[in-house]
PDB file of C-alpha atoms in Angstrom:
ATOM      1  CA  ASP A  20      -5.450  50.608-115.121  1.00  0.00           C
ATOM      2  CA  PRO A  21      -7.037  47.447-113.487  1.00  0.00           C
ATOM      3  CA  LYS A  22      -7.660  47.867-109.914  1.00  0.00           C
ATOM      4  CA  ILE A  23      -7.782  44.224-109.086  1.00  0.00           C
ATOM      5  CA  ILE A  24      -4.829  42.413-110.491  1.00  0.00           C
ATOM      6  CA  GLN A  25      -4.921  38.642-110.973  1.00  0.00           C
ATOM      7  CA  LYS A  26      -1.855  36.500-112.021  1.00  0.00           C
ATOM      8  CA  PRO A  27      -1.474  34.536-114.111  1.00  0.00           C
ATOM      9  CA  LYS A  28      -4.056  34.998-116.625  1.00  0.00           C
ATOM     10  CA  TYR A  29      -3.757  31.451-117.913  1.00  0.00           C
ATOM     11  CA  LEU A  30      -2.333  28.283-116.200  1.00  0.00           C
ATOM     12  CA  VAL A  31      -1.856  24.832-117.268  1.00  0.00           C
ATOM     13  CA  ALA A  32      -1.027  22.280-114.488  1.00  0.00           C
ATOM     14  CA  VAL A  33      -0.422  18.593-114.215  1.00  0.00           C
ATOM     15  CA  THR A  34      -2.677  16.366-112.194  1.00  0.00           C
ATOM     16  CA  GLY A  35      -1.439  16.039-108.668  1.00  0.00           C
ATOM     17  CA  SER A  36       0.604  19.287-108.756  1.00  0.00           C
ATOM     18  CA  GLU A  37       0.163  22.476-106.658  1.00  0.00           C
ATOM     19  CA  LYS A  38      -0.436  25.973-107.904  1.00  0.00           C
ATOM     20  CA  ILE A  39      -0.853  29.490-106.412  1.00  0.00           C
ATOM     21  CA  LEU A  40      -3.140  32.035-108.027  1.00  0.00           C
ATOM     22  CA  ILE A  41      -2.282  35.622-107.068  1.00  0.00           C
ATOM     23  CA  CYS A  42      -4.561  38.476-106.409  1.00  0.00           C
ATOM     24  CA  GLU A  43      -4.054  42.073-105.476  1.00  0.00           C
ATOM     25  CA  GLN A  44      -6.647  44.814-105.119  1.00  0.00           C
ATOM     26  CA  TYR A  45      -5.966  48.711-105.097  1.00  0.00           C
ATOM     27  CA  LEU A  46      -9.551  49.801-104.477  1.00  0.00           C
ATOM     28  CA  GLY A  47      -8.986  50.354-100.759  1.00  0.00           C
ATOM     29  CA  HIS A  48     -11.483  47.592 -99.861  1.00  0.00           C
ATOM     30  CA  ASN A  49     -11.655  45.864 -96.608  1.00  0.00           C
ATOM     31  CA  ALA A  50     -13.020  42.426 -98.043  1.00  0.00           C
ATOM     32  CA  MET A  51     -11.744  40.171-100.708  1.00  0.00           C
ATOM     33  CA  TYR A  52     -13.245  37.043-102.370  1.00  0.00           C
ATOM     34  CA  TRP A  53     -12.517  34.138-104.564  1.00  0.00           C
ATOM     35  CA  TYR A  54     -15.143  32.828-107.000  1.00  0.00           C
ATOM     36  CA  ARG A  55     -15.036  29.933-109.485  1.00  0.00           C
ATOM     37  CA  GLN A  56     -16.689  29.541-112.841  1.00  0.00           C
ATOM     38  CA  SER A  57     -16.620  26.047-114.194  1.00  0.00           C
ATOM     39  CA  ALA A  58     -17.846  25.026-117.716  1.00  0.00           C
ATOM     40  CA  LYS A  59     -21.791  25.316-117.753  1.00  0.00           C
ATOM     41  CA  LYS A  60     -22.149  26.241-114.111  1.00  0.00           C
ATOM     42  CA  PRO A  61     -22.894  29.532-112.584  1.00  0.00           C
ATOM     43  CA  LEU A  62     -20.169  31.522-110.972  1.00  0.00           C
ATOM     44  CA  GLU A  63     -19.945  30.187-107.386  1.00  0.00           C
ATOM     45  CA  PHE A  64     -18.681  31.880-104.226  1.00  0.00           C
ATOM     46  CA  MET A  65     -15.578  30.050-102.487  1.00  0.00           C
ATOM     47  CA  PHE A  66     -14.215  32.276 -99.765  1.00  0.00           C
ATOM     48  CA  SER A  67     -14.241  35.725 -98.241  1.00  0.00           C
ATOM     49  CA  TYR A  68     -11.615  37.436 -96.240  1.00  0.00           C
ATOM     50  CA  SER A  69     -11.619  40.742 -94.326  1.00  0.00           C
ATOM     51  CA  TYR A  70      -8.505  42.222 -92.753  1.00  0.00           C
ATOM     52  CA  GLN A  71      -6.619  38.985 -93.500  1.00  0.00           C
ATOM     53  CA  LYS A  72      -9.205  36.805 -91.617  1.00  0.00           C
ATOM     54  CA  LEU A  73     -11.531  34.185 -93.138  1.00  0.00           C
ATOM     55  CA  MET A  74     -15.240  35.226 -92.918  1.00  0.00           C
ATOM     56  CA  ASP A  75     -16.768  32.684 -94.848  1.00  0.00           C
ATOM     57  CA  ASN A  76     -15.843  29.292 -96.659  1.00  0.00           C
ATOM     58  CA  GLN A  77     -18.116  27.486 -99.009  1.00  0.00           C
ATOM     59  CA  THR A  78     -15.453  25.224-100.504  1.00  0.00           C
ATOM     60  CA  ALA A  79     -15.767  21.725 -99.276  1.00  0.00           C
ATOM     61  CA  SER A  80     -12.232  20.647-100.154  1.00  0.00           C
ATOM     62  CA  SER A  81      -9.192  21.520 -97.912  1.00  0.00           C
ATOM     63  CA  ARG A  82      -7.151  21.489-101.130  1.00  0.00           C
ATOM     64  CA  PHE A  83      -8.175  24.928-101.636  1.00  0.00           C
ATOM     65  CA  GLN A  84      -6.383  27.404 -99.113  1.00  0.00           C
ATOM     66  CA  PRO A  85      -6.556  31.169 -99.351  1.00  0.00           C
ATOM     67  CA  GLN A  86      -3.503  33.038 -98.140  1.00  0.00           C
ATOM     68  CA  SER A  87      -3.304  36.697 -97.248  1.00  0.00           C
ATOM     69  CA  SER A  88       0.049  38.288 -96.546  1.00  0.00           C
ATOM     70  CA  LYS A  89      -1.358  41.707 -96.722  1.00  0.00           C
ATOM     71  CA  LYS A  90      -4.686  43.213 -96.481  1.00  0.00           C
ATOM     72  CA  ASN A  91      -5.022  43.905-100.119  1.00  0.00           C
ATOM     73  CA  HIS A  92      -3.686  40.584-101.162  1.00  0.00           C
ATOM     74  CA  LEU A  93      -5.516  37.225-101.154  1.00  0.00           C
ATOM     75  CA  ASP A  94      -3.888  34.333-103.010  1.00  0.00           C
ATOM     76  CA  LEU A  95      -5.441  30.915-103.507  1.00  0.00           C
ATOM     77  CA  GLN A  96      -3.316  27.765-103.056  1.00  0.00           C
ATOM     78  CA  ILE A  97      -4.558  24.656-104.781  1.00  0.00           C
ATOM     79  CA  THR A  98      -2.892  21.386-103.975  1.00  0.00           C
ATOM     80  CA  ALA A  99      -3.284  17.960-105.383  1.00  0.00           C
ATOM     81  CA  LEU A 100      -4.949  19.378-108.577  1.00  0.00           C
ATOM     82  CA  LYS A 101      -7.529  17.390-110.372  1.00  0.00           C
ATOM     83  CA  PRO A 102      -8.922  17.756-113.833  1.00  0.00           C
ATOM     84  CA  ASP A 103     -12.214  18.792-112.245  1.00  0.00           C
ATOM     85  CA  ASP A 104     -10.431  21.957-110.812  1.00  0.00           C
ATOM     86  CA  SER A 105     -10.206  23.222-114.424  1.00  0.00           C
ATOM     87  CA  ALA A 106     -12.064  26.468-114.188  1.00  0.00           C
ATOM     88  CA  THR A 107     -11.646  30.208-114.290  1.00  0.00           C
ATOM     89  CA  TYR A 108     -11.101  31.596-110.733  1.00  0.00           C
ATOM     90  CA  PHE A 109     -12.101  35.193-110.080  1.00  0.00           C
ATOM     91  CA  CYS A 110     -10.858  37.329-107.410  1.00  0.00           C
ATOM     92  CA  ALA A 111     -13.114  40.088-106.139  1.00  0.00           C
ATOM     93  CA  SER A 112     -13.337  42.800-103.464  1.00  0.00           C
ATOM     94  CA  SER A 113     -15.842  45.191-101.763  1.00  0.00           C
ATOM     95  CA  GLN A 114     -16.402  47.232 -98.750  1.00  0.00           C
ATOM     96  CA  ARG A 115     -18.096  44.858 -96.397  1.00  0.00           C
ATOM     97  CA  GLY A 116     -21.769  45.846 -95.707  1.00  0.00           C
ATOM     98  CA  SER A 117     -25.313  46.091 -97.263  1.00  0.00           C
ATOM     99  CA  ASN A 118     -25.790  47.600-100.460  1.00  0.00           C
ATOM    100  CA  THR A 119     -22.020  47.212-101.210  1.00  0.00           C
ATOM    101  CA  GLU A 120     -20.882  46.789-104.767  1.00  0.00           C
ATOM    102  CA  VAL A 121     -18.482  43.899-105.489  1.00  0.00           C
ATOM    103  CA  PHE A 122     -15.818  44.337-108.254  1.00  0.00           C
ATOM    104  CA  PHE A 123     -14.104  41.435-110.008  1.00  0.00           C
ATOM    105  CA  GLY A 124     -10.583  40.891-111.472  1.00  0.00           C
ATOM    106  CA  LYS A 125     -10.279  39.502-115.017  1.00  0.00           C
ATOM    107  CA  GLY A 126      -9.755  35.880-113.796  1.00  0.00           C
ATOM    108  CA  THR A 127      -7.136  33.133-113.912  1.00  0.00           C
ATOM    109  CA  ARG A 128      -8.158  30.340-116.247  1.00  0.00           C
ATOM    110  CA  LEU A 129      -6.761  26.950-114.978  1.00  0.00           C
ATOM    111  CA  THR A 130      -6.519  24.017-117.016  1.00  0.00           C
ATOM    112  CA  VAL A 131      -5.569  20.591-115.377  1.00  0.00           C
ATOM    113  CA  VAL A 132      -4.199  17.937-117.619  1.00  0.00           C
TER     114      VAL A 132
ATOM    115  CA  GLY B  15     -33.197  24.736-106.497  1.00  0.00           C
ATOM    116  CA  GLN B  16     -31.649  27.636-108.269  1.00  0.00           C
ATOM    117  CA  GLN B  17     -31.839  30.683-106.108  1.00  0.00           C
ATOM    118  CA  VAL B  18     -31.380  33.230-108.968  1.00  0.00           C
ATOM    119  CA  GLN B  19     -33.027  32.578-112.182  1.00  0.00           C
ATOM    120  CA  GLN B  20     -32.486  34.526-115.383  1.00  0.00           C
ATOM    121  CA  SER B  21     -34.561  34.598-118.495  1.00  0.00           C
ATOM    122  CA  PRO B  22     -34.181  34.257-121.433  1.00  0.00           C
ATOM    123  CA  SER B  23     -31.358  32.080-121.450  1.00  0.00           C
ATOM    124  CA  SER B  24     -30.261  33.463-124.913  1.00  0.00           C
ATOM    125  CA  LEU B  25     -31.400  36.213-127.004  1.00  0.00           C
ATOM    126  CA  VAL B  26     -30.579  37.276-130.521  1.00  0.00           C
ATOM    127  CA  LEU B  27     -31.261  41.007-131.713  1.00  0.00           C
ATOM    128  CA  GLN B  28     -30.662  43.229-134.597  1.00  0.00           C
ATOM    129  CA  GLU B  29     -28.581  46.264-134.015  1.00  0.00           C
ATOM    130  CA  GLY B  30     -30.854  49.119-132.942  1.00  0.00           C
ATOM    131  CA  GLU B  31     -33.325  46.885-131.069  1.00  0.00           C
ATOM    132  CA  ASN B  32     -33.918  46.942-127.321  1.00  0.00           C
ATOM    133  CA  ALA B  33     -33.452  44.151-124.974  1.00  0.00           C
ATOM    134  CA  GLU B  34     -35.319  43.080-121.772  1.00  0.00           C
ATOM    135  CA  LEU B  35     -33.523  40.778-119.356  1.00  0.00           C
ATOM    136  CA  GLN B  36     -35.255  39.395-116.364  1.00  0.00           C
ATOM    137  CA  CYS B  37     -33.879  37.977-112.929  1.00  0.00           C
ATOM    138  CA  ASN B  38     -36.015  36.385-110.372  1.00  0.00           C
ATOM    139  CA  PHE B  39     -34.522  35.231-106.946  1.00  0.00           C
ATOM    140  CA  SER B  40     -36.062  32.998-104.293  1.00  0.00           C
ATOM    141  CA  SER B  41     -35.014  34.931-101.186  1.00  0.00           C
ATOM    142  CA  THR B  42     -34.718  38.381 -99.828  1.00  0.00           C
ATOM    143  CA  ALA B  43     -31.721  40.417-100.966  1.00  0.00           C
ATOM    144  CA  THR B  44     -29.789  43.322 -99.569  1.00  0.00           C
ATOM    145  CA  GLN B  45     -28.178  43.801-102.920  1.00  0.00           C
ATOM    146  CA  LEU B  46     -28.530  43.056-106.531  1.00  0.00           C
ATOM    147  CA  GLN B  47     -25.930  43.572-109.155  1.00  0.00           C
ATOM    148  CA  TRP B  48     -25.889  43.237-112.983  1.00  0.00           C
ATOM    149  CA  PHE B  49     -22.673  42.072-114.611  1.00  0.00           C
ATOM    150  CA  TYR B  50     -21.465  41.817-118.126  1.00  0.00           C
ATOM    151  CA  GLN B  51     -19.279  39.087-118.997  1.00  0.00           C
ATOM    152  CA  SER B  52     -17.326  39.407-122.300  1.00  0.00           C
ATOM    153  CA  PRO B  53     -16.808  36.619-124.785  1.00  0.00           C
ATOM    154  CA  GLY B  54     -13.276  36.643-123.435  1.00  0.00           C
ATOM    155  CA  GLY B  55     -14.524  36.003-119.998  1.00  0.00           C
ATOM    156  CA  SER B  56     -13.781  39.151-117.945  1.00  0.00           C
ATOM    157  CA  LEU B  57     -16.562  40.370-115.640  1.00  0.00           C
ATOM    158  CA  VAL B  58     -17.736  44.002-115.381  1.00  0.00           C
ATOM    159  CA  SER B  59     -20.226  45.515-112.824  1.00  0.00           C
ATOM    160  CA  LEU B  60     -22.913  47.252-114.862  1.00  0.00           C
ATOM    161  CA  LEU B  61     -25.435  48.429-112.204  1.00  0.00           C
ATOM    162  CA  SER B  62     -25.942  47.967-108.549  1.00  0.00           C
ATOM    163  CA  ASN B  63     -29.621  48.177-107.831  1.00  0.00           C
ATOM    164  CA  PRO B  64     -31.213  46.674-104.721  1.00  0.00           C
ATOM    165  CA  SER B  65     -34.495  48.424-105.236  1.00  0.00           C
ATOM    166  CA  GLY B  66     -36.101  51.007-107.412  1.00  0.00           C
ATOM    167  CA  THR B  67     -35.013  52.157-110.852  1.00  0.00           C
ATOM    168  CA  LYS B  68     -31.513  53.074-111.927  1.00  0.00           C
ATOM    169  CA  HIS B  69     -30.065  54.303-115.179  1.00  0.00           C
ATOM    170  CA  THR B  70     -26.497  54.360-116.721  1.00  0.00           C
ATOM    171  CA  GLY B  71     -26.151  55.160-120.411  1.00  0.00           C
ATOM    172  CA  ARG B  72     -28.283  52.752-122.470  1.00  0.00           C
ATOM    173  CA  LEU B  73     -29.019  50.625-119.383  1.00  0.00           C
ATOM    174  CA  THR B  74     -31.852  50.748-117.018  1.00  0.00           C
ATOM    175  CA  SER B  75     -32.538  48.334-114.168  1.00  0.00           C
ATOM    176  CA  THR B  76     -35.726  48.071-112.257  1.00  0.00           C
ATOM    177  CA  THR B  77     -35.792  46.035-109.043  1.00  0.00           C
ATOM    178  CA  VAL B  78     -38.980  45.320-107.197  1.00  0.00           C
ATOM    179  CA  THR B  79     -37.626  43.929-103.962  1.00  0.00           C
ATOM    180  CA  LYS B  80     -40.972  42.671-102.495  1.00  0.00           C
ATOM    181  CA  GLU B  81     -41.565  40.630-105.635  1.00  0.00           C
ATOM    182  CA  ARG B  82     -38.233  39.355-105.810  1.00  0.00           C
ATOM    183  CA  ARG B  83     -37.323  40.413-109.434  1.00  0.00           C
ATOM    184  CA  SER B  84     -35.198  42.797-111.491  1.00  0.00           C
ATOM    185  CA  SER B  85     -35.039  43.637-114.938  1.00  0.00           C
ATOM    186  CA  LEU B  86     -32.303  45.080-117.186  1.00  0.00           C
ATOM    187  CA  HIS B  87     -33.285  47.080-120.119  1.00  0.00           C
ATOM    188  CA  ILE B  88     -30.743  47.743-122.977  1.00  0.00           C
ATOM    189  CA  SER B  89     -31.768  50.418-125.356  1.00  0.00           C
ATOM    190  CA  SER B  90     -30.547  50.753-129.035  1.00  0.00           C
ATOM    191  CA  SER B  91     -28.343  47.572-128.867  1.00  0.00           C
ATOM    192  CA  GLN B  92     -25.018  47.522-130.517  1.00  0.00           C
ATOM    193  CA  THR B  93     -22.837  44.575-131.574  1.00  0.00           C
ATOM    194  CA  THR B  94     -20.400  45.412-128.798  1.00  0.00           C
ATOM    195  CA  ASP B  95     -23.244  44.618-126.221  1.00  0.00           C
ATOM    196  CA  SER B  96     -22.915  41.044-127.288  1.00  0.00           C
ATOM    197  CA  GLY B  97     -21.932  38.647-124.278  1.00  0.00           C
ATOM    198  CA  THR B  98     -23.451  37.226-121.225  1.00  0.00           C
ATOM    199  CA  TYR B  99     -25.362  39.290-118.760  1.00  0.00           C
ATOM    200  CA  LEU B 100     -25.402  38.066-115.068  1.00  0.00           C
ATOM    201  CA  CYS B 101     -27.444  38.844-112.290  1.00  0.00           C
ATOM    202  CA  ALA B 102     -26.368  38.297-108.628  1.00  0.00           C
ATOM    203  CA  ILE B 103     -27.920  38.891-105.270  1.00  0.00           C
ATOM    204  CA  ASP B 104     -26.310  39.230-101.918  1.00  0.00           C
ATOM    205  CA  ARG B 105     -27.947  38.683 -98.497  1.00  0.00           C
ATOM    206  CA  TRP B 106     -25.727  40.462 -95.969  1.00  0.00           C
ATOM    207  CA  TYR B 107     -26.601  40.000 -92.351  1.00  0.00           C
ATOM    208  CA  GLY B 108     -23.561  41.712 -90.719  1.00  0.00           C
ATOM    209  CA  GLY B 109     -20.527  40.057 -89.259  1.00  0.00           C
ATOM    210  CA  SER B 110     -19.546  38.356 -92.507  1.00  0.00           C
ATOM    211  CA  GLY B 111     -18.281  39.179 -95.949  1.00  0.00           C
ATOM    212  CA  ASN B 112     -20.630  39.760 -98.795  1.00  0.00           C
ATOM    213  CA  LYS B 113     -21.418  36.606-100.867  1.00  0.00           C
ATOM    214  CA  LEU B 114     -22.924  37.074-104.258  1.00  0.00           C
ATOM    215  CA  ILE B 115     -25.218  34.255-105.656  1.00  0.00           C
ATOM    216  CA  PHE B 116     -25.213  34.366-109.376  1.00  0.00           C
ATOM    217  CA  GLY B 117     -27.685  33.326-112.010  1.00  0.00           C
ATOM    218  CA  THR B 118     -26.847  31.184-115.154  1.00  0.00           C
ATOM    219  CA  GLY B 119     -27.103  34.410-117.288  1.00  0.00           C
ATOM    220  CA  THR B 120     -28.697  35.583-120.506  1.00  0.00           C
ATOM    221  CA  LEU B 121     -26.345  35.105-123.542  1.00  0.00           C
ATOM    222  CA  LEU B 122     -27.017  38.187-125.892  1.00  0.00           C
ATOM    223  CA  SER B 123     -26.045  38.413-129.555  1.00  0.00           C
ATOM    224  CA  VAL B 124     -26.515  41.411-131.386  1.00  0.00           C
ATOM    225  CA  LYS B 125     -26.290  41.052-135.301  1.00  0.00           C
ATOM    226  CA  PRO B 126     -25.261  43.997-137.466  1.00  0.00           C
TER     227      PRO B 126
END
């Protein structure tokens, strides 16, 4: 059974629309993250949350807003979608600390047309 | 510049051959992880190895922290090993979440 659940697996959106990517983790971790993988670019860190509080934000655009309703949930709301937002978005989790191991969900592949 | 560099960028092997993948990083790291990304895109953590040598199955990772490098050795490769191998480092200073910095990966293709 997957311990980090991302929904949906695939998503097609129209330019200018808004979408929410869902993530839940059942590993008992106290930190959750979003990463993005665009074509021909390395996986890049976007946000980290711990106990529903933002710890780090490396995303320049305010169009990307994480939302945490429970400590094991971290959704990603993206507004005013652009074609450049097309990417696979990965949710991840870990126990915060040195030497910790980070685990990833299977990703949501977003295509903006 | 790129903080995590991986080599080679791609590698083709015959089934049964061994592979040696390299990862060099430009800053100190508190953690180093090797990941496998399948052709379908999902990410699996293979090894967590901030220093020393670790084994799991046919995989051996050696990290020399002072020299800022790590290697992943795959023995007796199989066609199912085909995919992209990613190296990632973390520099955790406390008071923050963990933040992995990824390399661009090594694309491995194992032929039958």
